[in-house]
C-alpha cells in the first residue's frame, strides 16, 4: 500500500501489534525490534513510523482510547440514566477477551506514565474526556430526581470512575470468572449508592 | 554484618533500593546490574539474595506491603468506624513523598503481575488481607446503625477498596496538589454514600 492511506493503515497495524505484545508479554517486550519481527518488517520500516518505545506506546494507547471512544459513542442510550451509566462503566472493565487485551495495555501504559510525563499527559486527557461524559449523565440523573443530589455531579462522576479503574486494576491481574463478578458487583454497588433515590 | 541478621538487613536494604528504582525510573531500570550499582555491591553479591528480576520485585513488593501493614496496625482507632475507615483508605493513597514512592512501586508491580502469575498471586493475597480488615470495620459500622445495611459489608468493603485503588492509579500519574485533593474527595464521597445513615 502506498500513499497517505497506506501510511495510516500501517501505523494502525503496528499500534495493534504493540497493544498485543504489551498485553500478552508486558512492556519489557515492546521494542522496535520485537514489533518489527511480529509485523514481518525491517527495523528501519518500523522506525519510519515510531522512532522510540514511548512513541510506540503512545500510538498503542491512542489505538486503545479510540476503540473505547467508538464503543461509548455507539452505546445504546435508550434506557434510564442508571442503565446508561452502568453500560458506560462496564465498557471500561476487562469483561471479554478483546477488552481484556485493551485494559492490560491501559494498566501497563498507566504504570509507565508514572515515569514518562508525556504519556501521563495523554492518559489524563483521556480521563478528563471520560469524566466529562459521565458528569453530564449523572447531572441528567440528578435533574430527573433519580440520583442523590447532596453531592455535585462531577464529584459523583469522579468517584464512579475511580471504582471502575480500581475494579479494572484488580480484574486485569486475576482473570477468573469470580474476579469478573466482583468487578461487576463493585460497579453495581457504587451505582446503587448513587441512585439511592430510584 | 555477618550471620542471619546481617543477611536479613542486606535483603531489606536491597528491597528498599528496588522500590526506589522502580518508583523513580520505572521497572525497565530494575535489574540485578542496576541494583548492584546503586547498592555499591558486586552483581554476584546481589544474585546471592535475588537471582532474577521477578525475585527482586517480589521482595520489593513485600517491603511495600509490610510498611503498609505496619501503618494500618499502628493506626489511631479511637474515633468512629467512619473515621477509622477513612484513615485506613487514606493510608493507601500517595499523599506524602514516602507513600508516593510506595504507590508508584505498587502500580508498577500490579502492571507486571498481569504477565507474571507468581506476582499476581502475592498481589491478590495482599488485597484479600486488606479487604478482610475493611469488611470487619464496615460490619461494625453497620451493626451500630451508621452505615447502610441493604448491601453486605464485604460488598461495600470491596467497593471502597476499588475507589482507593482507582484514586491511587489516577494520582500516582499526576502529582499535582489538585490531583491529591480529587483523590481525597473520591474517598470522602464513597464514604459519604456508605455512611448515609450517620
CSV table of C-alpha atoms in Angstrom, one decimal:
chain,number,residue,atom,x,y,z
A,1,UNK,CA,0.0,0.0,0.0
A,2,UNK,CA,1.4,3.4,-0.9
A,3,UNK,CA,0.3,7.0,-0.2
A,4,UNK,CA,-1.1,8.6,2.9
A,5,UNK,CA,-3.8,6.0,3.4
A,6,UNK,CA,-1.2,3.2,3.3
A,7,UNK,CA,0.9,5.0,5.9
A,8,UNK,CA,-2.2,5.4,8.2
A,9,UNK,CA,-3.1,1.7,7.8
A,10,UNK,CA,0.5,0.7,8.6
A,11,UNK,CA,0.6,2.9,11.7
A,12,UNK,CA,-2.7,1.3,12.9
A,13,UNK,CA,-1.5,-2.2,12.2
A,14,UNK,CA,1.7,-1.5,14.2
A,15,UNK,CA,-0.2,0.1,17.0
A,16,UNK,CA,-2.4,-3.1,17.2
A,17,UNK,CA,0.7,-5.2,17.4
A,18,UNK,CA,2.1,-3.1,20.2
A,19,UNK,CA,-1.2,-3.4,22.1
A,20,UNK,CA,-1.0,-7.2,21.7
A,21,UNK,CA,2.7,-7.5,22.8
A,22,UNK,CA,2.2,-5.2,25.8
A,23,UNK,CA,-0.9,-7.2,26.9
A,24,UNK,CA,0.5,-10.7,26.4
A,25,UNK,CA,4.1,-10.3,27.3
A,26,UNK,CA,4.4,-7.0,29.1
A,27,UNK,CA,6.1,-3.7,28.3
A,28,UNK,CA,9.6,-5.2,28.6
A,29,UNK,CA,8.9,-6.9,25.3
A,30,UNK,CA,7.7,-3.8,23.5
A,31,UNK,CA,10.7,-2.7,21.4
A,32,UNK,CA,11.2,-1.6,17.8
A,33,UNK,CA,13.0,-4.9,17.2
A,34,UNK,CA,10.1,-7.0,18.7
A,35,UNK,CA,7.4,-5.1,16.8
A,36,UNK,CA,9.3,-5.3,13.6
A,37,UNK,CA,9.6,-9.1,14.0
A,38,UNK,CA,5.9,-9.5,14.8
A,39,UNK,CA,4.9,-7.4,11.8
A,40,UNK,CA,7.3,-9.1,9.4
A,41,UNK,CA,9.0,-5.7,8.7
A,42,UNK,CA,12.5,-4.4,8.9
A,43,UNK,CA,13.6,-2.4,11.9
A,44,UNK,CA,14.0,0.6,9.6
A,45,UNK,CA,10.4,0.3,8.4
A,46,UNK,CA,9.1,0.4,11.9
A,47,UNK,CA,11.4,3.3,12.9
A,48,UNK,CA,9.9,5.2,9.9
A,49,UNK,CA,6.6,5.3,11.9
A,50,UNK,CA,7.8,5.1,15.5
A,51,UNK,CA,11.3,6.1,16.5
A,52,UNK,CA,11.2,5.2,20.2
A,53,UNK,CA,9.4,2.8,22.5
A,54,UNK,CA,7.5,5.7,24.0
A,55,UNK,CA,6.3,6.8,20.6
A,56,UNK,CA,5.0,3.2,20.0
A,57,UNK,CA,3.3,3.1,23.4
A,58,UNK,CA,1.6,6.5,22.7
A,59,UNK,CA,0.3,5.2,19.4
A,60,UNK,CA,-0.9,2.0,21.1
A,61,UNK,CA,-2.6,3.9,23.9
A,62,UNK,CA,-4.4,6.1,21.3
A,63,UNK,CA,-5.4,3.0,19.5
A,64,UNK,CA,-6.9,1.7,22.7
A,65,UNK,CA,-8.6,5.1,23.6
A,66,UNK,CA,-10.1,5.3,20.1
A,67,UNK,CA,-11.6,1.8,20.4
A,68,UNK,CA,-13.1,2.8,23.8
A,69,UNK,CA,-14.4,6.1,22.4
A,70,UNK,CA,-16.1,4.3,19.5
A,71,UNK,CA,-17.8,1.8,21.8
A,72,UNK,CA,-19.0,4.6,24.1
A,73,UNK,CA,-20.3,6.6,21.1
A,74,UNK,CA,-22.2,3.7,19.7
A,75,UNK,CA,-23.6,2.6,23.1
A,76,UNK,CA,-27.3,2.0,23.4
A,77,UNK,CA,-28.7,5.0,25.4
A,78,UNK,CA,-32.4,4.2,25.2
A,79,UNK,CA,-32.7,3.2,28.8
A,80,UNK,CA,-32.6,5.2,32.1
A,81,UNK,CA,-29.5,7.3,33.1
A,82,UNK,CA,-28.8,4.5,35.6
A,83,UNK,CA,-28.7,1.9,32.8
A,84,UNK,CA,-26.7,4.1,30.5
A,85,UNK,CA,-24.1,4.9,33.2
A,86,UNK,CA,-23.8,1.3,34.1
A,87,UNK,CA,-23.3,0.3,30.5
A,88,UNK,CA,-20.6,3.0,30.1
A,89,UNK,CA,-18.7,1.9,33.2
A,90,UNK,CA,-18.9,-1.8,32.0
A,91,UNK,CA,-17.2,-0.7,28.8
A,92,UNK,CA,-14.1,0.1,30.9
A,93,UNK,CA,-13.9,-3.4,32.5
A,94,UNK,CA,-12.0,-6.4,31.0
A,95,UNK,CA,-15.2,-8.4,30.6
A,96,UNK,CA,-14.4,-10.1,27.3
A,97,UNK,CA,-11.1,-11.1,25.6
A,98,UNK,CA,-10.8,-8.0,23.4
A,99,UNK,CA,-11.4,-5.6,26.3
A,100,UNK,CA,-9.1,-7.7,28.5
A,101,UNK,CA,-6.3,-7.1,26.0
A,102,UNK,CA,-7.1,-3.4,25.9
A,103,UNK,CA,-7.2,-3.0,29.7
A,104,UNK,CA,-3.9,-4.8,30.1
A,105,UNK,CA,-2.4,-2.3,27.7
A,106,UNK,CA,-4.1,0.5,29.7
A,107,UNK,CA,-2.7,-0.6,33.0
A,108,UNK,CA,0.8,-1.1,31.5
A,109,UNK,CA,0.6,2.3,30.0
A,110,UNK,CA,-0.6,4.0,33.2
A,111,UNK,CA,2.3,2.3,35.1
A,112,UNK,CA,4.8,3.6,32.6
A,113,UNK,CA,3.3,7.1,32.6
A,114,UNK,CA,4.5,7.3,36.2
A,115,UNK,CA,8.0,7.9,34.9
A,116,UNK,CA,7.2,9.4,31.5
A,117,UNK,CA,5.4,12.8,31.8
A,118,UNK,CA,4.4,12.9,28.1
A,119,UNK,CA,2.5,9.6,28.5
A,120,UNK,CA,0.9,10.9,31.7
A,121,UNK,CA,-0.5,13.9,29.9
A,122,UNK,CA,-2.2,11.8,27.2
A,123,UNK,CA,-3.6,9.5,29.9
A,124,UNK,CA,-5.1,12.3,31.9
A,125,UNK,CA,-6.6,13.9,28.7
A,126,UNK,CA,-8.4,10.6,28.1
A,127,UNK,CA,-9.6,10.5,31.8
A,128,UNK,CA,-10.8,14.1,31.5
A,129,UNK,CA,-12.9,13.3,28.4
A,130,UNK,CA,-14.4,10.3,30.0
A,131,UNK,CA,-15.2,12.2,33.2
A,132,UNK,CA,-16.9,15.0,31.2
A,133,UNK,CA,-19.3,12.4,29.6
A,134,UNK,CA,-20.0,10.7,32.9
A,135,UNK,CA,-20.6,14.0,34.7
A,136,UNK,CA,-23.3,15.0,32.1
A,137,UNK,CA,-25.0,11.7,32.5
A,138,UNK,CA,-25.0,12.0,36.4
A,139,UNK,CA,-26.4,15.5,36.0
A,140,UNK,CA,-29.3,14.2,33.9
A,141,UNK,CA,-30.0,11.6,36.6
A,142,UNK,CA,-29.9,14.3,39.3
A,143,UNK,CA,-32.2,16.6,37.4
A,144,UNK,CA,-34.7,13.8,37.0
A,145,UNK,CA,-34.6,13.1,40.7
A,146,UNK,CA,-33.1,9.6,40.4
A,147,UNK,CA,-29.6,10.2,41.8
A,148,UNK,CA,-28.6,11.7,45.1
A,149,UNK,CA,-28.3,15.5,44.9
A,150,UNK,CA,-26.3,16.5,48.0
A,151,UNK,CA,-23.1,15.9,46.2
A,152,UNK,CA,-22.1,17.6,42.8
A,153,UNK,CA,-22.4,15.6,39.6
A,154,UNK,CA,-18.7,15.9,38.9
A,155,UNK,CA,-17.7,14.6,42.3
A,156,UNK,CA,-20.0,11.6,41.9
A,157,UNK,CA,-18.7,11.0,38.3
A,158,UNK,CA,-15.1,11.1,39.6
A,159,UNK,CA,-15.9,8.5,42.3
A,160,UNK,CA,-17.7,6.2,39.8
A,161,UNK,CA,-14.7,6.4,37.5
A,162,UNK,CA,-12.4,5.6,40.4
A,163,UNK,CA,-14.5,2.5,41.2
A,164,UNK,CA,-14.2,1.4,37.5
A,165,UNK,CA,-10.4,2.0,37.5
A,166,UNK,CA,-9.9,0.2,40.7
A,167,UNK,CA,-12.1,-2.8,39.6
A,168,UNK,CA,-10.1,-2.9,36.3
A,169,UNK,CA,-6.7,-2.9,38.2
A,170,UNK,CA,-7.9,-5.9,40.3
A,171,UNK,CA,-9.6,-7.8,37.5
A,172,UNK,CA,-6.8,-7.5,34.9
A,173,UNK,CA,-4.4,-9.3,37.3
A,174,UNK,CA,-7.0,-12.1,38.1
A,175,UNK,CA,-8.8,-13.4,35.0
A,176,UNK,CA,-11.1,-15.8,36.9
A,177,UNK,CA,-14.8,-15.7,36.5
A,178,UNK,CA,-15.1,-14.8,40.2
A,179,UNK,CA,-12.9,-11.7,39.8
A,180,UNK,CA,-15.2,-10.5,36.9
A,181,UNK,CA,-18.2,-11.0,39.0
A,182,UNK,CA,-16.6,-9.0,41.9
A,183,UNK,CA,-15.8,-6.1,39.5
A,184,UNK,CA,-19.4,-6.0,38.2
A,185,UNK,CA,-20.7,-6.1,41.8
A,186,UNK,CA,-18.4,-3.2,42.7
A,187,UNK,CA,-19.8,-1.0,40.0
A,188,UNK,CA,-23.4,-2.1,40.7
A,189,UNK,CA,-22.8,-1.3,44.4
A,190,UNK,CA,-21.5,2.2,43.7
A,191,UNK,CA,-24.4,2.8,41.3
A,192,UNK,CA,-26.9,1.6,43.9
A,193,UNK,CA,-25.5,4.1,46.4
A,194,UNK,CA,-25.5,7.0,43.8
A,195,UNK,CA,-29.0,6.1,42.6
A,196,UNK,CA,-30.4,5.7,46.1
A,197,UNK,CA,-33.5,7.7,45.1
A,198,UNK,CA,-34.7,5.4,42.4
B,1,UNK,CA,27.5,-7.6,59.1
B,2,UNK,CA,27.6,-11.4,59.1
B,3,UNK,CA,25.2,-14.1,60.2
B,4,UNK,CA,21.4,-14.4,59.7
B,5,UNK,CA,20.6,-10.9,60.9
B,6,UNK,CA,23.1,-9.4,58.5
B,7,UNK,CA,21.6,-11.4,55.6
B,8,UNK,CA,18.1,-10.1,56.5
B,9,UNK,CA,19.3,-6.5,56.8
B,10,UNK,CA,21.0,-6.8,53.4
B,11,UNK,CA,17.8,-8.2,51.8
B,12,UNK,CA,15.8,-5.3,53.3
B,13,UNK,CA,18.3,-2.8,52.1
B,14,UNK,CA,18.2,-4.2,48.6
B,15,UNK,CA,14.4,-4.3,48.6
B,16,UNK,CA,14.4,-0.7,49.5
B,17,UNK,CA,16.7,0.1,46.6
B,18,UNK,CA,14.4,-1.8,44.2
B,19,UNK,CA,11.4,0.1,45.5
B,20,UNK,CA,13.2,3.4,44.9
B,21,UNK,CA,14.5,2.5,41.4
B,22,UNK,CA,11.0,1.2,40.3
B,23,UNK,CA,9.4,4.3,41.6
B,24,UNK,CA,11.8,6.8,40.2
B,25,UNK,CA,12.9,5.3,36.9
B,26,UNK,CA,10.3,2.5,36.2
B,27,UNK,CA,10.6,-1.2,36.0
B,28,UNK,CA,12.8,-1.1,32.9
B,29,UNK,CA,15.6,0.0,35.2
B,30,UNK,CA,15.2,-2.7,37.8
B,31,UNK,CA,17.9,-5.3,37.1
B,32,UNK,CA,20.5,-7.2,39.1
B,33,UNK,CA,23.1,-4.9,37.5
B,34,UNK,CA,21.3,-1.6,38.3
B,35,UNK,CA,20.5,-2.7,41.9
B,36,UNK,CA,24.1,-3.8,42.4
B,37,UNK,CA,25.4,-0.4,41.2
B,38,UNK,CA,23.0,1.5,43.4
B,39,UNK,CA,23.9,-0.6,46.5
B,40,UNK,CA,27.7,-0.5,45.8
B,41,UNK,CA,27.8,-4.3,45.6
B,42,UNK,CA,29.0,-6.8,43.1
B,43,UNK,CA,26.5,-8.4,40.8
B,44,UNK,CA,27.3,-11.8,42.4
B,45,UNK,CA,26.5,-10.3,45.9
B,46,UNK,CA,23.1,-9.2,44.7
B,47,UNK,CA,22.4,-12.5,43.0
B,48,UNK,CA,23.2,-14.2,46.3
B,49,UNK,CA,20.0,-12.7,47.6
B,50,UNK,CA,17.9,-12.3,44.4
B,51,UNK,CA,18.6,-14.4,41.4
B,52,UNK,CA,16.1,-12.8,39.0
B,53,UNK,CA,14.3,-9.5,38.4
B,54,UNK,CA,11.0,-11.1,39.5
B,55,UNK,CA,12.6,-12.2,42.8
B,56,UNK,CA,13.7,-8.7,43.4
B,57,UNK,CA,10.3,-7.2,42.6
B,58,UNK,CA,8.6,-9.7,44.9
B,59,UNK,CA,10.9,-8.7,47.7
B,60,UNK,CA,10.3,-5.1,47.0
B,61,UNK,CA,6.5,-5.6,46.9
B,62,UNK,CA,6.7,-7.4,50.3
B,63,UNK,CA,8.7,-4.5,51.6
B,64,UNK,CA,6.0,-2.1,50.5
B,65,UNK,CA,3.2,-4.4,51.8
B,66,UNK,CA,4.9,-4.7,55.2
B,67,UNK,CA,5.3,-0.9,55.5
B,68,UNK,CA,1.5,-0.6,54.7
B,69,UNK,CA,0.6,-3.3,57.2
B,70,UNK,CA,2.7,-1.6,59.9
B,71,UNK,CA,1.0,1.7,59.3
B,72,UNK,CA,-2.5,0.1,59.4
B,73,UNK,CA,-1.7,-1.8,62.6
B,74,UNK,CA,-0.4,1.4,64.4
B,75,UNK,CA,-3.4,3.5,63.1
B,76,UNK,CA,-5.3,5.6,65.6
B,77,UNK,CA,-8.7,3.7,66.0
B,78,UNK,CA,-10.2,5.8,68.8
B,79,UNK,CA,-12.7,7.6,66.6
B,80,UNK,CA,-15.9,6.3,64.9
B,81,UNK,CA,-15.8,3.5,62.3
B,82,UNK,CA,-16.4,6.2,59.7
B,83,UNK,CA,-13.1,8.0,60.8
B,84,UNK,CA,-11.2,4.7,61.1
B,85,UNK,CA,-12.2,3.5,57.6
B,86,UNK,CA,-11.3,6.9,56.2
B,87,UNK,CA,-7.9,6.8,57.9
B,88,UNK,CA,-7.3,3.3,56.5
B,89,UNK,CA,-8.2,4.2,53.0
B,90,UNK,CA,-6.0,7.4,53.1
B,91,UNK,CA,-3.1,5.1,54.1
B,92,UNK,CA,-3.4,3.6,50.5
B,93,UNK,CA,-3.1,7.0,48.7
B,94,UNK,CA,0.1,8.7,47.6
B,95,UNK,CA,-0.5,11.7,49.9
B,96,UNK,CA,3.2,12.2,51.0
B,97,UNK,CA,6.5,11.5,49.5
B,98,UNK,CA,7.2,8.2,51.2
B,99,UNK,CA,3.7,6.9,50.3
B,100,UNK,CA,4.1,8.3,46.7
B,101,UNK,CA,7.2,6.2,46.3
B,102,UNK,CA,5.4,3.1,47.6
B,103,UNK,CA,2.3,3.5,45.5
B,104,UNK,CA,4.4,4.0,42.3
B,105,UNK,CA,6.1,0.7,43.2
B,106,UNK,CA,2.6,-0.8,43.8
B,107,UNK,CA,1.2,0.2,40.4
B,108,UNK,CA,4.4,-0.9,38.6
B,109,UNK,CA,4.1,-4.2,40.4
B,110,UNK,CA,0.4,-4.6,39.6
B,111,UNK,CA,1.1,-3.9,35.9
B,112,UNK,CA,3.9,-6.5,35.8
B,113,UNK,CA,1.7,-9.1,37.6
B,114,UNK,CA,-0.5,-9.0,34.6
B,115,UNK,CA,2.1,-11.1,32.8
B,116,UNK,CA,3.7,-12.8,35.8
B,117,UNK,CA,1.3,-15.1,37.6
B,118,UNK,CA,3.5,-15.6,40.7
B,119,UNK,CA,3.5,-11.8,41.3
B,120,UNK,CA,-0.3,-11.7,40.7
B,121,UNK,CA,-0.8,-14.3,43.5
B,122,UNK,CA,1.1,-12.3,46.0
B,123,UNK,CA,-0.7,-9.1,44.9
B,124,UNK,CA,-4.1,-10.7,45.5
B,125,UNK,CA,-3.1,-12.2,48.8
B,126,UNK,CA,-2.3,-8.6,49.9
B,127,UNK,CA,-5.7,-7.4,48.6
B,128,UNK,CA,-7.5,-10.2,50.4
B,129,UNK,CA,-6.0,-9.3,53.8
B,130,UNK,CA,-6.8,-5.6,53.3
B,131,UNK,CA,-10.4,-6.5,52.3
B,132,UNK,CA,-10.8,-8.7,55.4
B,133,UNK,CA,-9.8,-5.8,57.7
B,134,UNK,CA,-12.1,-3.3,55.9
B,135,UNK,CA,-15.0,-5.8,55.9
B,136,UNK,CA,-14.8,-6.1,59.7
B,137,UNK,CA,-14.8,-2.3,60.1
B,138,UNK,CA,-17.8,-1.9,57.8
B,139,UNK,CA,-19.6,-4.6,59.7
B,140,UNK,CA,-19.0,-2.7,63.0
B,141,UNK,CA,-20.4,0.4,61.3
B,142,UNK,CA,-23.5,-1.5,60.1
B,143,UNK,CA,-24.1,-3.1,63.5
B,144,UNK,CA,-24.1,0.3,65.1
B,145,UNK,CA,-26.5,1.6,62.6
B,146,UNK,CA,-24.2,4.1,61.0
B,147,UNK,CA,-23.6,2.5,57.6
B,148,UNK,CA,-26.3,1.5,55.0
B,149,UNK,CA,-27.4,-2.1,55.6
B,150,UNK,CA,-29.1,-3.2,52.4
B,151,UNK,CA,-25.8,-4.3,51.0
B,152,UNK,CA,-23.4,-6.9,52.6
B,153,UNK,CA,-20.3,-5.5,54.5
B,154,UNK,CA,-17.9,-7.4,52.2
B,155,UNK,CA,-19.5,-5.9,49.0
B,156,UNK,CA,-19.3,-2.4,50.5
B,157,UNK,CA,-15.7,-3.0,51.6
B,158,UNK,CA,-14.7,-4.2,48.0
B,159,UNK,CA,-16.3,-1.1,46.5
B,160,UNK,CA,-14.4,1.2,48.9
B,161,UNK,CA,-11.2,-0.6,48.1
B,162,UNK,CA,-11.9,-0.2,44.4
B,163,UNK,CA,-12.3,3.6,44.9
B,164,UNK,CA,-9.0,3.8,46.8
B,165,UNK,CA,-7.2,1.7,44.1
B,166,UNK,CA,-8.7,3.8,41.3
B,167,UNK,CA,-7.8,7.1,43.1
B,168,UNK,CA,-4.3,5.8,43.5
B,169,UNK,CA,-3.9,4.9,39.9
B,170,UNK,CA,-5.0,8.4,38.9
B,171,UNK,CA,-3.0,10.3,41.5
B,172,UNK,CA,0.3,8.4,41.1
B,173,UNK,CA,0.5,9.6,37.5
B,174,UNK,CA,-0.4,13.2,38.3
B,175,UNK,CA,1.4,14.5,41.4
B,176,UNK,CA,-0.3,17.9,41.5
B,177,UNK,CA,-1.9,19.2,44.6
B,178,UNK,CA,-5.3,19.2,42.7
B,179,UNK,CA,-5.0,15.5,41.9
B,180,UNK,CA,-4.4,14.7,45.6
B,181,UNK,CA,-7.5,16.8,46.5
B,182,UNK,CA,-9.6,14.9,44.0
B,183,UNK,CA,-8.4,11.5,45.3
B,184,UNK,CA,-9.3,12.6,48.9
B,185,UNK,CA,-12.7,13.8,47.6
B,186,UNK,CA,-13.4,10.5,45.8
B,187,UNK,CA,-12.8,8.5,49.1
B,188,UNK,CA,-14.9,11.0,51.1
B,189,UNK,CA,-17.7,10.8,48.6
B,190,UNK,CA,-17.8,7.0,48.7
B,191,UNK,CA,-17.8,7.1,52.5
B,192,UNK,CA,-20.5,9.7,52.5
B,193,UNK,CA,-22.6,7.3,50.4
B,194,UNK,CA,-21.8,4.3,52.6
B,195,UNK,CA,-22.4,6.2,55.8
B,196,UNK,CA,-25.6,7.7,54.6
B,197,UNK,CA,-27.2,6.9,58.0
B,198,UNK,CA,-24.9,8.9,60.2
